[in-house]
C-alpha cells in the first residue's frame, strides 16, 4: 500500500489556465483527503483520477480566498451527488461562523452531517485507526496552520518459516502473534511476538506547508517527513519581498527541507508571474537536491521503504 498525492491547484493568488489555485488531494487505501480547496477544486477533481465519493475530510490552512473559495461548491456538489456519509472539515478559527453563514443564506444545504473542527492550538486535529493528522501554526499574514499526516508504525514482517520451526500451528495463533500477543503452545512452551516478527515498520509522514514565510513551526512540522510539500511563491533571491508578504522562496523551502531532515521536497503555490519552473528548481536543488516542482494534475506515489 502506498500514498498517492494529486496536485489539483499549484498556483498562488488567482487561477490561470496554467495553474489553478491551491488544493492537494491525498489518496490512501481508498480514502481521499483534501488539503485546501481553492476555487474550481471540484472541476480539477473531475478532470483527475480522483472520485469525489471517496472524500473523507478537508483541511484548510487559512482563509485567504485562493485556499478556500472552492469549498461551498464542492460541498454543494456532494449533496447533489447524494452523499449521506458525514464529512469532516478542519480549519482555522472562523470556520464554524463561515459554514453557519453559508447555511443561513441557503448557499449550502448539505444533505449529510458536516463536522467542523476549528484548530486553536498545535497538536492532533484528526484521528484515524492507522494515522493521525497534526497541525502547527505557520507564519503568514493571517492565522495559518500547516498539516502533517503521520502513519502509525506497523508491526514487523511475520516470519512464517520461523513460526513453523518453533512449532506454532497454522491458524489463529499467527494472527495473535502478529497483533503483538504471546501465545502458549500445546506442549506448554510460550512463543513471544518478537520471536517471529521483524522490527516495526515505520509509517509515512506527509507534510503540507503553505502559506508561510520561514519559521520554526514549519521546520518542526516537516521533521523527518517522507514528503514535504512547501510553498514557493517566489524562486529565490527575492527573500525580502517574499517574507514581507508572508511567503517563501524556493530556496527557503529547500532550507526548511534540509533543516528538518525531510526526504523529498515538492514545491507548490507558485506565483503566476513565473511560467518556467526551471528557475525554482535551480534555486531549490542547489540547497536540497531531491526537489520537484508540482504542476496541476502532477501525481506522486509515496511508497514505504520496507513494503
Ligand atoms: Zn495563497
Ligand atoms: Zn495566503
Short mmCIF file of C-alpha atoms and ligand atoms in Angstrom, two decimals:
data_model
loop_
_atom_site.label_atom_id
_atom_site.label_comp_id
_atom_site.label_asym_id
_atom_site.label_seq_id
_atom_site.Cartn_x
_atom_site.Cartn_y
_atom_site.Cartn_z
CA UNK A 1 0.00 0.00 0.00
CA UNK A 2 1.20 3.49 -0.77
CA UNK A 3 0.00 7.07 -0.54
CA UNK A 4 -0.81 8.99 -3.68
CA UNK A 5 -0.64 12.77 -3.85
CA UNK A 6 -2.52 14.53 -6.64
CA UNK A 7 -1.94 18.25 -7.05
CA UNK A 8 -5.18 19.92 -8.11
CA UNK A 9 -4.01 23.52 -7.91
CA UNK A 10 -0.42 24.72 -7.71
CA UNK A 11 -0.57 28.48 -8.29
CA UNK A 12 -0.81 31.40 -5.90
CA UNK A 13 -3.31 34.27 -5.82
CA UNK A 14 -5.66 33.73 -8.74
CA UNK A 15 -6.38 30.85 -11.09
CA UNK A 16 -4.93 30.88 -14.61
CA UNK A 17 -5.26 28.33 -17.43
CA UNK A 18 -1.78 27.08 -16.48
CA UNK A 19 -2.22 26.76 -12.72
CA UNK A 20 -5.34 26.57 -10.62
CA UNK A 21 -5.22 27.84 -7.03
CA UNK A 22 -4.27 25.73 -4.02
CA UNK A 23 -5.52 22.21 -3.42
CA UNK A 24 -3.77 18.91 -2.91
CA UNK A 25 -5.51 15.54 -2.70
CA UNK A 26 -4.05 12.72 -0.64
CA UNK A 27 -5.37 9.26 -1.50
CA UNK A 28 -4.71 6.46 0.94
CA UNK A 29 -6.25 3.00 0.98
CA UNK A 30 -9.47 4.03 -0.79
CA UNK A 31 -9.93 7.22 1.23
CA UNK A 32 -9.47 10.76 -0.04
CA UNK A 33 -8.31 13.77 1.98
CA UNK A 34 -8.09 17.30 0.62
CA UNK A 35 -5.67 19.95 1.78
CA UNK A 36 -7.00 23.40 0.84
CA UNK A 37 -9.86 23.89 -1.53
CA UNK A 38 -9.24 26.83 -3.84
CA UNK A 39 -11.73 27.89 -6.49
CA UNK A 40 -12.56 25.17 -9.07
CA UNK A 41 -11.12 22.37 -6.98
CA UNK A 42 -14.14 20.24 -7.83
CA UNK A 43 -13.59 20.75 -11.57
CA UNK A 44 -9.93 19.82 -11.15
CA UNK A 45 -11.03 16.68 -9.28
CA UNK A 46 -13.41 15.79 -12.08
CA UNK A 47 -10.55 16.11 -14.58
CA UNK A 48 -8.27 13.96 -12.44
CA UNK A 49 -8.20 10.30 -11.50
CA UNK A 50 -10.00 11.03 -8.20
CA UNK A 51 -13.54 10.02 -7.26
CA UNK A 52 -15.28 12.72 -5.18
CA UNK A 53 -17.27 10.00 -3.39
CA UNK A 54 -14.09 8.84 -1.65
CA UNK A 55 -13.73 12.20 0.12
CA UNK A 56 -13.43 11.84 3.92
CA UNK A 57 -12.11 15.15 5.20
CA UNK A 58 -10.92 18.58 4.12
CA UNK A 59 -8.14 20.52 5.85
CA UNK A 60 -7.96 24.28 5.29
CA UNK A 61 -4.73 26.11 6.04
CA UNK A 62 -6.12 29.67 6.18
CA UNK A 63 -8.90 31.89 4.98
CA UNK A 64 -7.26 33.56 2.00
CA UNK A 65 -9.59 33.10 -0.94
CA UNK A 66 -7.11 31.16 -3.07
CA UNK A 67 -7.24 28.38 -0.45
CA UNK A 68 -10.95 28.19 0.39
CA UNK A 69 -13.19 29.62 -2.35
CA UNK A 70 -13.88 26.18 -3.81
CA UNK A 71 -15.32 24.75 -0.61
CA UNK A 72 -19.00 25.82 -0.91
CA UNK A 73 -19.22 24.49 -4.46
CA UNK A 74 -17.53 21.22 -3.61
CA UNK A 75 -19.75 20.59 -0.57
CA UNK A 76 -22.84 21.58 -2.58
CA UNK A 77 -22.00 19.07 -5.29
CA UNK A 78 -21.52 16.34 -2.69
CA UNK A 79 -25.17 16.91 -1.73
CA UNK A 80 -26.26 16.75 -5.37
CA UNK A 81 -24.26 13.50 -5.65
CA UNK A 82 -26.47 12.02 -2.87
CA UNK A 83 -23.74 11.90 -0.27
CA UNK A 84 -25.01 10.66 3.10
CA UNK A 85 -21.74 9.99 4.91
CA UNK A 86 -20.52 12.68 7.32
CA UNK A 87 -17.73 14.98 6.11
CA UNK A 88 -15.06 16.42 8.42
CA UNK A 89 -13.79 19.92 7.72
CA UNK A 90 -10.83 21.20 9.72
CA UNK A 91 -9.66 24.81 9.55
CA UNK A 92 -8.72 27.95 11.46
CA UNK A 93 -10.95 29.90 13.82
CA UNK A 94 -13.89 31.32 11.91
CA UNK A 95 -14.68 28.07 10.11
CA UNK A 96 -17.87 27.43 12.12
CA UNK A 97 -19.06 31.01 11.59
CA UNK A 98 -18.43 30.75 7.83
CA UNK A 99 -20.29 27.43 7.48
CA UNK A 100 -23.18 28.76 9.59
CA UNK A 101 -23.45 31.84 7.38
CA UNK A 102 -23.40 29.70 4.20
CA UNK A 103 -26.23 27.63 5.65
CA UNK A 104 -28.29 30.64 6.77
CA UNK A 105 -28.08 32.16 3.31
CA UNK A 106 -29.01 28.82 1.74
CA UNK A 107 -25.76 28.74 -0.19
CA UNK A 108 -25.14 25.38 1.46
CA UNK A 109 -27.81 22.90 2.43
CA UNK A 110 -25.81 19.74 2.92
CA UNK A 111 -27.84 16.53 2.96
CA UNK A 112 -25.26 14.99 5.27
CA UNK A 113 -23.54 15.88 8.50
CA UNK A 114 -20.71 18.39 8.21
CA UNK A 115 -18.44 18.07 11.24
CA UNK A 116 -16.38 21.23 11.55
CA UNK A 117 -13.31 21.43 13.77
CA UNK A 118 -11.55 24.72 14.43
CA UNK A 119 -7.81 24.47 15.10
CA UNK A 120 -6.99 26.62 18.10
CA UNK A 121 -3.68 25.13 19.24
CA UNK A 122 -0.97 22.93 17.77
CA UNK A 123 -1.44 19.18 18.04
CA UNK A 124 -3.52 16.34 16.67
CA UNK A 125 -6.59 17.54 14.75
CA UNK A 126 -7.80 14.29 13.16
CA UNK A 127 -7.62 10.67 14.32
CA UNK A 128 -7.82 7.58 12.12
CA UNK A 129 -7.11 3.99 13.18
CA UNK A 130 -3.97 3.96 11.03
CA UNK A 131 -2.73 7.55 11.21
CA UNK A 132 -3.34 10.96 12.65
CA UNK A 133 -3.12 14.45 11.25
CA UNK A 134 -1.40 17.09 13.29
CA UNK A 135 -1.18 20.80 12.91
CA UNK A 136 1.37 23.52 13.64
CA UNK A 137 1.00 27.30 13.30
CA UNK A 138 2.80 28.84 10.34
CA UNK A 139 3.92 32.44 9.81
CA UNK A 140 1.67 34.24 7.34
CA UNK A 141 -0.31 37.46 7.17
CA UNK A 142 -3.30 35.82 8.86
CA UNK A 143 -3.73 32.79 11.13
CA UNK A 144 -2.45 29.78 9.16
CA UNK A 145 -1.97 26.11 10.02
CA UNK A 146 0.26 23.56 8.32
CA UNK A 147 -0.72 19.88 8.46
CA UNK A 148 1.15 16.58 8.68
CA UNK A 149 -0.29 13.12 8.11
CA UNK A 150 1.63 10.72 10.32
CA UNK A 151 1.05 6.99 9.91
CA UNK A 152 1.37 4.73 12.92
CA UNK A 153 4.22 2.24 12.82
CA UNK A 154 3.07 -1.22 11.77
CA UNK A 155 4.20 -4.50 13.31
CA UNK A 156 7.27 -6.08 11.75
CA UNK A 157 7.10 -8.64 8.98
CA UNK A 158 5.82 -12.08 10.11
CA UNK A 159 8.46 -14.80 9.83
CA UNK A 160 6.38 -17.75 8.61
CA UNK A 161 9.31 -20.15 8.44
CA UNK A 162 10.42 -19.16 11.93
CA UNK A 163 6.91 -19.69 13.32
CA UNK A 164 6.73 -23.14 11.73
CA UNK A 165 10.17 -24.05 13.09
CA UNK A 166 9.02 -23.08 16.60
CA UNK A 167 6.01 -25.38 16.18
CA UNK A 168 3.30 -22.69 16.06
CA UNK A 169 0.33 -24.36 14.36
CA UNK A 170 -1.15 -22.70 11.31
CA UNK A 171 -4.30 -20.80 12.40
CA UNK A 172 -5.43 -18.10 14.82
CA UNK A 173 -2.15 -18.08 16.77
CA UNK A 174 -0.47 -16.47 13.73
CA UNK A 175 -2.87 -13.54 13.96
CA UNK A 176 -2.38 -13.18 17.72
CA UNK A 177 1.39 -13.09 17.33
CA UNK A 178 1.05 -10.52 14.53
CA UNK A 179 -1.05 -8.36 16.86
CA UNK A 180 1.74 -8.43 19.42
CA UNK A 181 0.32 -11.09 21.78
CA UNK A 182 2.32 -14.00 23.25
CA UNK A 183 0.85 -17.49 22.64
CA UNK A 184 1.19 -20.74 24.58
CA UNK A 185 1.60 -23.92 22.55
CA UNK A 186 0.02 -27.30 23.41
CA UNK A 187 3.31 -28.52 24.89
CA UNK A 188 3.34 -25.57 27.31
CA UNK A 189 6.05 -23.50 25.60
CA UNK A 190 5.43 -19.77 25.14
CA UNK A 191 6.21 -18.03 21.87
CA UNK A 192 6.70 -14.27 22.05
CA UNK A 193 5.83 -11.85 19.22
CA UNK A 194 9.47 -10.79 18.92
CA UNK A 195 10.40 -14.44 18.21
CA UNK A 196 8.52 -14.32 14.91
CA UNK A 197 8.23 -10.63 13.99
CA UNK A 198 10.83 -8.41 12.34
CA UNK A 199 11.46 -4.85 13.56
CA UNK A 200 8.43 -2.48 13.48
CA UNK A 201 7.89 -0.91 10.06
CA UNK A 202 7.85 2.87 10.06
CA UNK A 203 4.78 4.62 8.64
CA UNK A 204 4.92 7.52 6.22
CA UNK A 205 4.84 11.20 7.07
CA UNK A 206 3.46 13.67 4.52
CA UNK A 207 3.59 17.38 5.30
CA UNK A 208 1.60 20.22 3.71
CA UNK A 209 3.06 23.60 4.48
CA UNK A 210 1.51 26.71 2.91
CA UNK A 211 1.29 29.73 3.09
CA UNK A 212 4.27 30.71 5.18
CA UNK A 213 7.46 32.63 5.43
CA UNK A 214 10.33 30.67 7.00
CA UNK A 215 9.55 29.78 10.62
CA UNK A 216 10.39 27.28 13.35
CA UNK A 217 6.87 25.81 13.11
CA UNK A 218 7.39 24.75 9.50
CA UNK A 219 10.66 23.01 10.38
CA UNK A 220 9.08 21.29 13.38
CA UNK A 221 6.16 20.09 11.25
CA UNK A 222 8.46 18.87 8.46
CA UNK A 223 10.78 16.95 10.80
CA UNK A 224 11.80 13.63 9.10
CA UNK A 225 8.96 13.90 6.58
CA UNK A 226 8.97 11.45 3.69
CA UNK A 227 7.50 14.21 1.55
CA UNK A 228 7.40 17.90 2.38
CA UNK A 229 5.01 19.91 0.21
CA UNK A 230 6.04 23.52 0.75
CA UNK A 231 5.01 26.78 -0.79
CA UNK A 232 7.47 28.56 -3.08
CA UNK A 233 5.70 31.69 -4.24
CA UNK A 234 8.99 33.16 -5.47
CA UNK A 235 12.07 31.42 -6.93
CA UNK A 236 15.00 32.78 -4.89
CA UNK A 237 16.99 35.92 -4.42
CA UNK A 238 13.87 37.91 -3.57
CA UNK A 239 13.56 36.73 0.01
CA UNK A 240 12.88 40.18 1.43
CA UNK A 241 9.83 40.71 -0.73
CA UNK A 242 8.64 37.15 -0.09
CA UNK A 243 8.96 37.44 3.68
CA UNK A 244 7.29 40.86 3.78
CA UNK A 245 4.28 39.25 2.14
CA UNK A 246 4.29 36.22 4.41
CA UNK A 247 5.64 33.87 1.74
CA UNK A 248 8.72 31.78 0.95
CA UNK A 249 11.08 31.39 -1.96
CA UNK A 250 12.05 28.03 -3.43
CA UNK A 251 15.38 28.45 -1.63
CA UNK A 252 13.54 28.99 1.71
CA UNK A 253 11.52 25.80 1.11
CA UNK A 254 14.75 23.91 0.39
CA UNK A 255 16.36 25.23 3.58
CA UNK A 256 13.31 24.06 5.54
CA UNK A 257 13.52 20.57 3.97
CA UNK A 258 17.25 20.37 4.69
CA UNK A 259 16.99 21.52 8.30
CA UNK A 260 14.02 19.25 9.02
CA UNK A 261 15.70 16.16 7.55
CA UNK A 262 12.90 15.66 5.01
CA UNK A 263 13.48 13.09 2.27
CA UNK A 264 11.75 14.78 -0.65
CA UNK A 265 10.54 18.31 -1.34
CA UNK A 266 7.67 19.29 -3.62
CA UNK A 267 7.30 22.98 -4.44
CA UNK A 268 3.82 24.41 -4.92
CA UNK A 269 1.88 27.72 -4.62
CA UNK A 270 3.95 29.15 -7.48
CA UNK A 271 3.44 32.80 -8.37
CA UNK A 272 1.52 33.05 -11.63
CA UNK A 273 4.11 35.58 -12.85
CA UNK A 274 6.59 32.80 -13.50
CA UNK A 275 5.90 30.42 -16.35
CA UNK A 276 9.16 28.47 -16.34
CA UNK A 277 9.71 26.08 -13.47
CA UNK A 278 13.50 25.68 -14.00
CA UNK A 279 14.40 28.81 -12.07
CA UNK A 280 12.57 27.50 -8.96
CA UNK A 281 14.29 24.14 -9.26
CA UNK A 282 17.72 25.70 -9.72
CA UNK A 283 17.42 27.69 -6.51
CA UNK A 284 15.98 24.80 -4.50
CA UNK A 285 18.22 22.00 -5.77
CA UNK A 286 21.37 24.00 -5.00
CA UNK A 287 20.35 23.53 -1.33
CA UNK A 288 18.18 20.39 -1.37
CA UNK A 289 18.74 18.20 -4.47
CA UNK A 290 15.73 15.90 -4.09
CA UNK A 291 13.24 18.62 -5.10
CA UNK A 292 10.49 18.60 -7.69
CA UNK A 293 8.05 21.32 -8.64
CA UNK A 294 4.36 20.47 -8.84
CA UNK A 295 2.14 21.37 -11.75
CA UNK A 296 -1.62 20.87 -11.89
CA UNK A 297 -2.50 17.14 -12.02
CA UNK A 298 1.02 16.13 -11.01
CA UNK A 299 0.77 12.75 -9.26
CA UNK A 300 3.30 11.47 -6.77
CA UNK A 301 3.22 7.97 -5.39
CA UNK A 302 4.90 7.69 -1.99
CA UNK A 303 5.94 4.14 -1.11
CA UNK A 304 7.02 2.78 2.21
CA UNK A 305 10.66 1.74 2.13
CA UNK A 306 10.02 -1.64 3.76
CA UNK A 307 6.90 -2.77 1.86
ZN1 LIG B 1 -2.07 31.52 -1.00
ZN1 LIG B 2 -2.28 33.22 1.99
#
